[in-house]
CSV table of N, CA and C in Angstrom, one decimal:
chain,number,residue,atom,x,y,z
A,1,UNK,N,451.9,215.4,17.4
A,1,UNK,CA,450.5,216.7,17.5
A,1,UNK,C,450.0,216.3,18.0
A,2,UNK,N,449.1,217.4,19.2
A,2,UNK,CA,448.2,216.9,19.4
A,2,UNK,C,446.7,217.4,18.7
A,3,UNK,N,445.8,216.9,19.1
A,3,UNK,CA,444.5,217.1,18.0
A,3,UNK,C,443.3,217.3,19.3
A,4,UNK,N,442.7,218.6,19.1
A,4,UNK,CA,441.4,218.7,19.8
A,4,UNK,C,440.6,218.0,19.9
A,5,UNK,N,439.7,218.7,20.9
A,5,UNK,CA,438.1,217.8,20.6
A,5,UNK,C,437.5,218.6,19.2
A,6,UNK,N,437.7,219.7,19.5
A,6,UNK,CA,437.2,220.6,18.4
A,6,UNK,C,436.9,220.2,16.8
A,7,UNK,N,438.5,220.4,17.0
A,7,UNK,CA,439.9,220.2,15.0
A,7,UNK,C,439.1,218.3,14.9
A,8,UNK,N,438.4,217.7,16.6
A,8,UNK,CA,438.3,216.0,15.8
A,8,UNK,C,437.3,216.2,14.8
A,9,UNK,N,436.4,217.0,15.7
A,9,UNK,CA,435.1,217.2,15.6
A,9,UNK,C,435.1,217.7,13.9
A,10,UNK,N,435.6,218.7,13.4
A,10,UNK,CA,435.8,219.5,12.3
A,10,UNK,C,436.4,218.7,11.3
A,11,UNK,N,437.2,217.7,11.5
A,11,UNK,CA,437.4,216.7,10.6
A,11,UNK,C,436.5,215.5,10.1
A,12,UNK,N,435.2,214.8,11.4
A,12,UNK,CA,435.1,213.8,11.0
A,12,UNK,C,434.4,214.6,10.2
A,13,UNK,N,433.5,215.3,10.6
A,13,UNK,CA,432.3,216.5,9.4
A,13,UNK,C,432.5,216.5,8.2
A,14,UNK,N,433.9,216.9,8.0
A,14,UNK,CA,434.4,216.9,6.6
A,14,UNK,C,434.1,216.0,6.1
A,15,UNK,N,434.3,215.1,6.7
A,15,UNK,CA,435.3,213.7,6.3
A,15,UNK,C,433.3,212.9,5.7
A,16,UNK,N,432.4,213.1,6.3
A,16,UNK,CA,431.4,212.7,6.3
A,16,UNK,C,430.4,213.1,5.3
A,17,UNK,N,430.5,214.1,5.4
A,17,UNK,CA,430.2,215.6,4.2
A,17,UNK,C,430.7,214.7,3.2
A,18,UNK,N,431.8,214.3,2.7
A,18,UNK,CA,432.9,214.7,1.6
A,18,UNK,C,433.0,212.8,0.8
A,19,UNK,N,432.2,212.0,2.0
A,19,UNK,CA,432.4,211.0,1.6
A,19,UNK,C,430.1,210.4,0.9
A,20,UNK,N,429.4,211.5,1.5
A,20,UNK,CA,427.8,211.2,1.5
A,20,UNK,C,428.0,212.5,-0.3
A,21,UNK,N,429.0,213.1,-1.0
A,21,UNK,CA,429.0,213.9,-1.8
A,21,UNK,C,428.5,212.9,-2.8
A,22,UNK,N,429.9,212.3,-3.1
A,22,UNK,CA,429.4,211.3,-4.5
A,22,UNK,C,428.6,210.2,-4.7
A,23,UNK,N,427.4,210.1,-3.8
A,23,UNK,CA,426.3,209.5,-3.8
A,23,UNK,C,425.6,210.0,-4.1
A,24,UNK,N,424.8,211.4,-3.2
A,24,UNK,CA,424.1,212.1,-3.7
A,24,UNK,C,424.3,212.4,-5.8
A,25,UNK,N,425.4,212.4,-5.9
A,25,UNK,CA,425.6,213.2,-7.5
A,25,UNK,C,424.9,211.7,-8.0
A,26,UNK,N,425.6,211.1,-7.8
A,26,UNK,CA,425.7,210.0,-8.7
A,26,UNK,C,424.1,208.8,-8.6
A,27,UNK,N,423.2,209.4,-8.2
A,27,UNK,CA,421.0,209.2,-7.7
A,27,UNK,C,421.2,210.0,-9.3
A,28,UNK,N,419.7,209.1,-9.6
A,28,UNK,CA,419.0,209.4,-10.6
A,28,UNK,C,418.1,210.8,-10.9
A,29,UNK,N,418.4,211.4,-11.2
A,29,UNK,CA,417.6,213.0,-10.5
A,29,UNK,C,416.2,212.7,-10.2
A,30,UNK,N,414.8,211.4,-10.4
A,30,UNK,CA,413.9,211.4,-10.1
A,30,UNK,C,414.1,210.5,-8.8
A,31,UNK,N,414.8,210.5,-8.0
A,31,UNK,CA,415.2,210.0,-6.7
A,31,UNK,C,415.3,211.6,-6.0
A,32,UNK,N,415.8,212.2,-6.2
A,32,UNK,CA,416.1,213.2,-5.4
A,32,UNK,C,414.6,214.3,-5.3
A,33,UNK,N,414.2,213.9,-6.5
A,33,UNK,CA,412.8,215.2,-7.2
A,33,UNK,C,411.4,214.9,-6.1
A,34,UNK,N,411.6,213.4,-5.5
A,34,UNK,CA,410.2,212.3,-5.5
A,34,UNK,C,409.8,211.9,-6.8
A,35,UNK,N,409.7,212.5,-7.1
A,35,UNK,CA,409.3,211.6,-9.2
A,35,UNK,C,408.0,212.1,-9.8
A,36,UNK,N,407.8,211.0,-10.8
A,36,UNK,CA,405.9,211.3,-11.1
A,36,UNK,C,405.1,210.3,-10.7
A,37,UNK,N,403.8,210.1,-10.9
A,37,UNK,CA,403.3,209.6,-11.0
A,37,UNK,C,402.9,208.7,-9.6
A,38,UNK,N,402.1,207.5,-9.9
A,38,UNK,CA,401.9,206.4,-8.5
A,38,UNK,C,403.0,205.9,-7.9
A,39,UNK,N,403.9,206.8,-7.9
A,39,UNK,CA,405.7,205.4,-7.6
A,39,UNK,C,405.1,205.2,-6.1
A,40,UNK,N,405.7,203.6,-5.4
A,40,UNK,CA,405.7,203.4,-4.1
A,40,UNK,C,406.9,202.8,-3.8
A,41,UNK,N,407.1,202.5,-2.6
A,41,UNK,CA,408.2,201.9,-2.3
A,41,UNK,C,407.9,201.5,-1.1
A,42,UNK,N,408.1,199.8,-0.4
A,42,UNK,CA,408.0,199.5,0.5
A,42,UNK,C,409.3,199.7,1.3
A,43,UNK,N,409.4,199.9,2.0
A,43,UNK,CA,410.5,200.5,3.6
A,43,UNK,C,410.6,199.7,4.6
A,44,UNK,N,411.6,199.0,4.2
A,44,UNK,CA,410.7,198.1,5.9
A,44,UNK,C,412.3,199.1,6.8
A,45,UNK,N,412.3,199.1,8.7
A,45,UNK,CA,413.7,199.0,9.4
A,45,UNK,C,413.4,197.9,10.2
A,46,UNK,N,414.4,197.4,10.1
A,46,UNK,CA,415.0,196.0,11.4
A,46,UNK,C,415.8,196.7,12.3
A,47,UNK,N,415.5,197.0,13.9
A,47,UNK,CA,415.3,197.9,14.8
A,47,UNK,C,415.7,196.8,15.8
A,48,UNK,N,417.2,196.2,15.7
A,48,UNK,CA,417.6,194.8,16.2
A,48,UNK,C,417.8,196.1,17.7
A,49,UNK,N,417.8,196.0,19.0
A,49,UNK,CA,418.0,196.8,20.4
A,49,UNK,C,418.0,198.2,19.6
A,50,UNK,N,417.8,199.3,20.3
A,50,UNK,CA,417.9,200.8,20.5
A,50,UNK,C,416.3,200.9,20.3
A,51,UNK,N,415.1,200.6,20.5
A,51,UNK,CA,414.2,201.2,19.6
A,51,UNK,C,413.5,200.7,21.1
A,52,UNK,N,412.6,201.4,22.1
A,52,UNK,CA,411.4,200.8,22.1
A,52,UNK,C,409.8,200.9,21.8
A,53,UNK,N,409.8,199.8,21.0
A,53,UNK,CA,409.3,200.2,20.0
A,53,UNK,C,407.3,199.8,20.8
A,54,UNK,N,407.6,199.6,21.9
A,54,UNK,CA,406.1,199.6,23.3
A,54,UNK,C,406.3,201.5,23.2
A,55,UNK,N,406.8,202.1,23.2
A,55,UNK,CA,406.4,203.2,23.4
A,55,UNK,C,406.1,203.9,21.8
A,56,UNK,N,406.2,202.8,20.7
A,56,UNK,CA,406.2,203.3,19.2
A,56,UNK,C,405.1,203.8,18.9
A,57,UNK,N,404.4,203.0,18.6
A,57,UNK,CA,402.9,202.6,18.6
A,57,UNK,C,402.2,202.2,19.8
A,58,UNK,N,401.5,202.5,20.1
A,58,UNK,CA,400.2,202.4,21.3
A,58,UNK,C,398.8,202.4,21.0
A,59,UNK,N,398.9,201.0,22.2
A,59,UNK,CA,397.3,201.3,22.1
A,59,UNK,C,396.7,202.5,22.5
A,60,UNK,N,395.5,203.0,21.3
A,60,UNK,CA,394.4,204.7,21.3
A,60,UNK,C,393.2,204.1,22.6
A,61,UNK,N,393.5,203.1,22.7
A,61,UNK,CA,392.2,202.8,24.0
A,61,UNK,C,392.0,201.2,24.0
A,62,UNK,N,390.4,201.6,25.7
A,62,UNK,CA,390.4,199.4,26.2
A,62,UNK,C,391.6,199.3,26.6
A,63,UNK,N,390.9,197.8,26.9
A,63,UNK,CA,391.6,197.2,27.4
A,63,UNK,C,392.9,197.1,27.2
A,64,UNK,N,393.1,197.2,25.7
A,64,UNK,CA,394.9,197.2,25.4
A,64,UNK,C,395.3,198.9,25.6
A,65,UNK,N,394.4,199.4,26.1
A,65,UNK,CA,395.4,200.0,26.4
A,65,UNK,C,395.5,200.4,28.5
A,66,UNK,N,395.2,200.2,28.3
A,66,UNK,CA,394.7,199.3,29.9
A,66,UNK,C,396.7,198.6,30.1
A,67,UNK,N,396.1,196.9,29.8
A,67,UNK,CA,397.3,196.3,29.4
A,67,UNK,C,398.5,196.9,29.2
A,68,UNK,N,398.5,198.2,28.5
A,68,UNK,CA,400.1,198.3,28.3
A,68,UNK,C,399.8,199.7,29.1
A,69,UNK,N,399.0,200.6,29.7
A,69,UNK,CA,400.2,201.1,31.2
A,69,UNK,C,399.6,200.7,32.8
A,70,UNK,N,399.0,199.6,32.7
A,70,UNK,CA,399.9,198.2,33.8
A,70,UNK,C,400.7,198.0,33.6
A,71,UNK,N,401.6,197.1,32.4
A,71,UNK,CA,402.8,196.7,32.4
A,71,UNK,C,404.1,197.6,31.9
A,72,UNK,N,403.6,198.5,31.9
A,72,UNK,CA,404.7,199.8,31.8
A,72,UNK,C,404.8,200.8,32.7
A,73,UNK,N,404.5,200.5,33.9
A,73,UNK,CA,404.8,201.6,35.4
A,73,UNK,C,405.7,202.6,35.0
A,74,UNK,N,405.9,203.8,35.0
A,74,UNK,CA,406.6,204.5,34.9
A,74,UNK,C,407.6,205.2,33.1
A,75,UNK,N,407.2,204.1,32.9
A,75,UNK,CA,407.7,204.6,31.0
A,75,UNK,C,406.8,204.6,30.0
A,76,UNK,N,405.3,203.8,30.5
A,76,UNK,CA,404.4,204.5,29.5
A,76,UNK,C,404.5,205.9,29.4
A,77,UNK,N,404.0,205.5,27.8
A,77,UNK,CA,403.4,207.5,27.5
A,77,UNK,C,401.5,207.2,27.4
A,78,UNK,N,401.9,208.9,28.9
A,78,UNK,CA,400.8,209.2,28.5
A,78,UNK,C,399.9,210.3,27.8
A,79,UNK,N,398.7,210.2,27.9
A,79,UNK,CA,397.7,211.0,26.8
A,79,UNK,C,398.6,212.3,26.0
A,80,UNK,N,399.4,213.0,26.8
A,80,UNK,CA,400.1,213.9,26.2
A,80,UNK,C,400.9,213.6,25.4
A,81,UNK,N,401.2,212.6,25.3
A,81,UNK,CA,403.0,212.3,25.1
A,81,UNK,C,402.4,211.7,23.6
A,82,UNK,N,401.4,211.8,23.7
A,82,UNK,CA,400.3,210.7,22.7
A,82,UNK,C,400.3,212.0,21.6
A,83,UNK,N,400.6,211.1,20.2
A,83,UNK,CA,400.2,211.7,18.8
A,83,UNK,C,398.7,211.8,18.8
A,84,UNK,N,397.8,213.0,17.7
A,84,UNK,CA,396.2,213.1,17.8
A,84,UNK,C,396.7,211.5,16.9
A,85,UNK,N,395.4,210.9,16.2
A,85,UNK,CA,395.5,210.3,15.5
A,85,UNK,C,393.6,209.1,15.2
A,86,UNK,N,391.7,210.5,15.2
A,86,UNK,CA,391.8,209.7,16.0
A,86,UNK,C,391.3,209.3,14.6
A,87,UNK,N,390.3,207.5,14.9
A,87,UNK,CA,390.1,206.9,14.1
A,87,UNK,C,391.5,206.0,13.3
A,88,UNK,N,392.4,206.5,13.5
A,88,UNK,CA,393.8,205.3,12.6
A,88,UNK,C,393.3,204.1,13.4
A,89,UNK,N,393.5,202.5,12.7
A,89,UNK,CA,393.4,201.6,12.9
A,89,UNK,C,395.2,200.7,12.8
A,90,UNK,N,394.9,199.6,13.3
A,90,UNK,CA,396.6,199.0,12.3
A,90,UNK,C,395.0,197.7,11.7
A,91,UNK,N,396.4,196.8,11.5
A,91,UNK,CA,395.6,195.7,10.7
A,91,UNK,C,394.6,195.1,10.4
A,92,UNK,N,395.1,194.8,12.5
A,92,UNK,CA,394.3,193.6,13.6
A,92,UNK,C,392.8,194.6,13.5
A,93,UNK,N,392.7,196.1,13.4
A,93,UNK,CA,391.0,196.7,14.4
A,93,UNK,C,391.3,197.3,15.2
A,94,UNK,N,392.2,197.1,15.5
A,94,UNK,CA,392.6,198.0,16.5
A,94,UNK,C,392.8,199.4,16.8
A,95,UNK,N,392.5,200.5,17.5
A,95,UNK,CA,392.8,202.3,17.3
A,95,UNK,C,394.1,202.3,17.9
A,96,UNK,N,395.0,202.4,16.9
A,96,UNK,CA,396.1,203.4,18.0
A,96,UNK,C,396.3,204.5,17.8
A,97,UNK,N,398.0,204.2,18.1
A,97,UNK,CA,398.4,206.1,18.1
A,97,UNK,C,400.2,206.0,17.5
A,98,UNK,N,400.7,207.1,18.1
A,98,UNK,CA,401.5,207.1,17.9
A,98,UNK,C,402.9,207.7,18.8
A,99,UNK,N,403.8,207.8,19.2
A,99,UNK,CA,404.2,208.5,20.2
A,99,UNK,C,403.8,209.7,19.8
A,100,UNK,N,404.0,210.8,20.5
A,100,UNK,CA,403.7,212.0,19.8
A,100,UNK,C,405.2,213.2,19.0
A,101,UNK,N,406.0,212.8,19.5
A,101,UNK,CA,407.5,212.9,18.6
A,101,UNK,C,407.5,212.6,17.5
A,102,UNK,N,407.0,211.8,16.9
A,102,UNK,CA,406.3,211.5,14.9
A,102,UNK,C,405.6,212.0,15.0
A,103,UNK,N,404.8,213.5,14.7
A,103,UNK,CA,403.9,214.3,14.1
A,103,UNK,C,403.8,214.1,12.5
A,104,UNK,N,404.7,213.8,11.8
A,104,UNK,CA,405.4,214.3,10.3
A,104,UNK,C,404.2,213.2,9.7
A,105,UNK,N,405.3,211.7,11.2
A,105,UNK,CA,405.1,210.4,10.3
A,105,UNK,C,403.8,209.4,10.3
A,106,UNK,N,403.1,210.2,11.8
A,106,UNK,CA,401.3,210.6,12.2
A,106,UNK,C,400.6,210.5,11.3
A,107,UNK,N,401.2,212.4,10.3
A,107,UNK,CA,400.2,212.4,9.7
A,107,UNK,C,400.6,212.1,7.5
A,108,UNK,N,401.4,211.4,7.4
A,108,UNK,CA,401.5,210.5,6.4
A,108,UNK,C,400.7,209.5,6.6
A,109,UNK,N,400.6,209.1,8.6
A,109,UNK,CA,399.9,207.6,8.1
A,109,UNK,C,398.4,207.2,7.9
A,110,UNK,N,397.9,209.2,8.8
A,110,UNK,CA,397.0,209.4,8.2
A,110,UNK,C,396.1,209.5,7.0
A,111,UNK,N,397.4,209.9,6.6
A,111,UNK,CA,396.1,210.0,4.8
A,111,UNK,C,397.1,209.6,3.9
A,112,UNK,N,397.2,208.1,4.4
A,112,UNK,CA,397.2,206.8,3.7
A,112,UNK,C,398.4,206.4,3.1
A,113,UNK,N,399.5,207.3,2.7
A,113,UNK,CA,400.4,207.6,1.9
A,113,UNK,C,402.5,206.6,3.1
A,114,UNK,N,401.8,206.4,4.2
A,114,UNK,CA,402.7,205.5,5.1
A,114,UNK,C,401.3,204.8,6.7
A,115,UNK,N,402.0,203.1,6.3
A,115,UNK,CA,401.9,202.4,7.8
A,115,UNK,C,402.8,201.8,8.4
A,116,UNK,N,402.3,201.5,9.3
A,116,UNK,CA,403.2,200.1,9.6
A,116,UNK,C,403.0,198.8,10.0
A,117,UNK,N,403.0,197.6,10.3
A,117,UNK,CA,403.4,196.6,10.2
A,117,UNK,C,403.9,196.3,11.4
A,118,UNK,N,402.7,195.3,12.2
A,118,UNK,CA,402.8,195.2,13.9
A,118,UNK,C,403.6,194.0,13.5
A,119,UNK,N,404.4,193.1,13.9
A,119,UNK,CA,404.0,192.0,14.5
A,119,UNK,C,405.3,191.3,15.4
A,120,UNK,N,406.0,190.5,16.3
A,120,UNK,CA,407.1,189.8,17.1
A,120,UNK,C,407.2,188.7,16.8
A,121,UNK,N,408.5,188.6,15.6
A,121,UNK,CA,409.3,187.6,14.3
A,121,UNK,C,410.0,186.8,15.7
A,122,UNK,N,409.9,185.2,15.9
A,122,UNK,CA,411.5,184.6,16.4
A,122,UNK,C,412.5,184.2,15.2
A,123,UNK,N,413.7,184.8,15.0
A,123,UNK,CA,414.7,184.4,14.7
A,123,UNK,C,415.3,183.1,15.2
């Protein structure tokens, strides 16, 4: 029996959906609705490869922006590619902006509902 690409993709989509359904049914109700009160969670994303973090959070101005632009010719974010985040600063007090393709995260950060921790760690 020869399987077409279309049938393979349909079967894969159905399989993925059917395996996620039991998980969503077993989650607590407040996890699905957002809950109430001032519940806070820390979400850590460890992106081992596949993420150009130097084009995700970039300096907004000054010498660090110049250093960023000079070190990444051809792949730097230009002004029109960066989110507008006036006055947003990282933990060291440097004004930074997000990649413009992440406007929802930028709004969360500006409202104080999200932040970043910039670090370079050796493992």
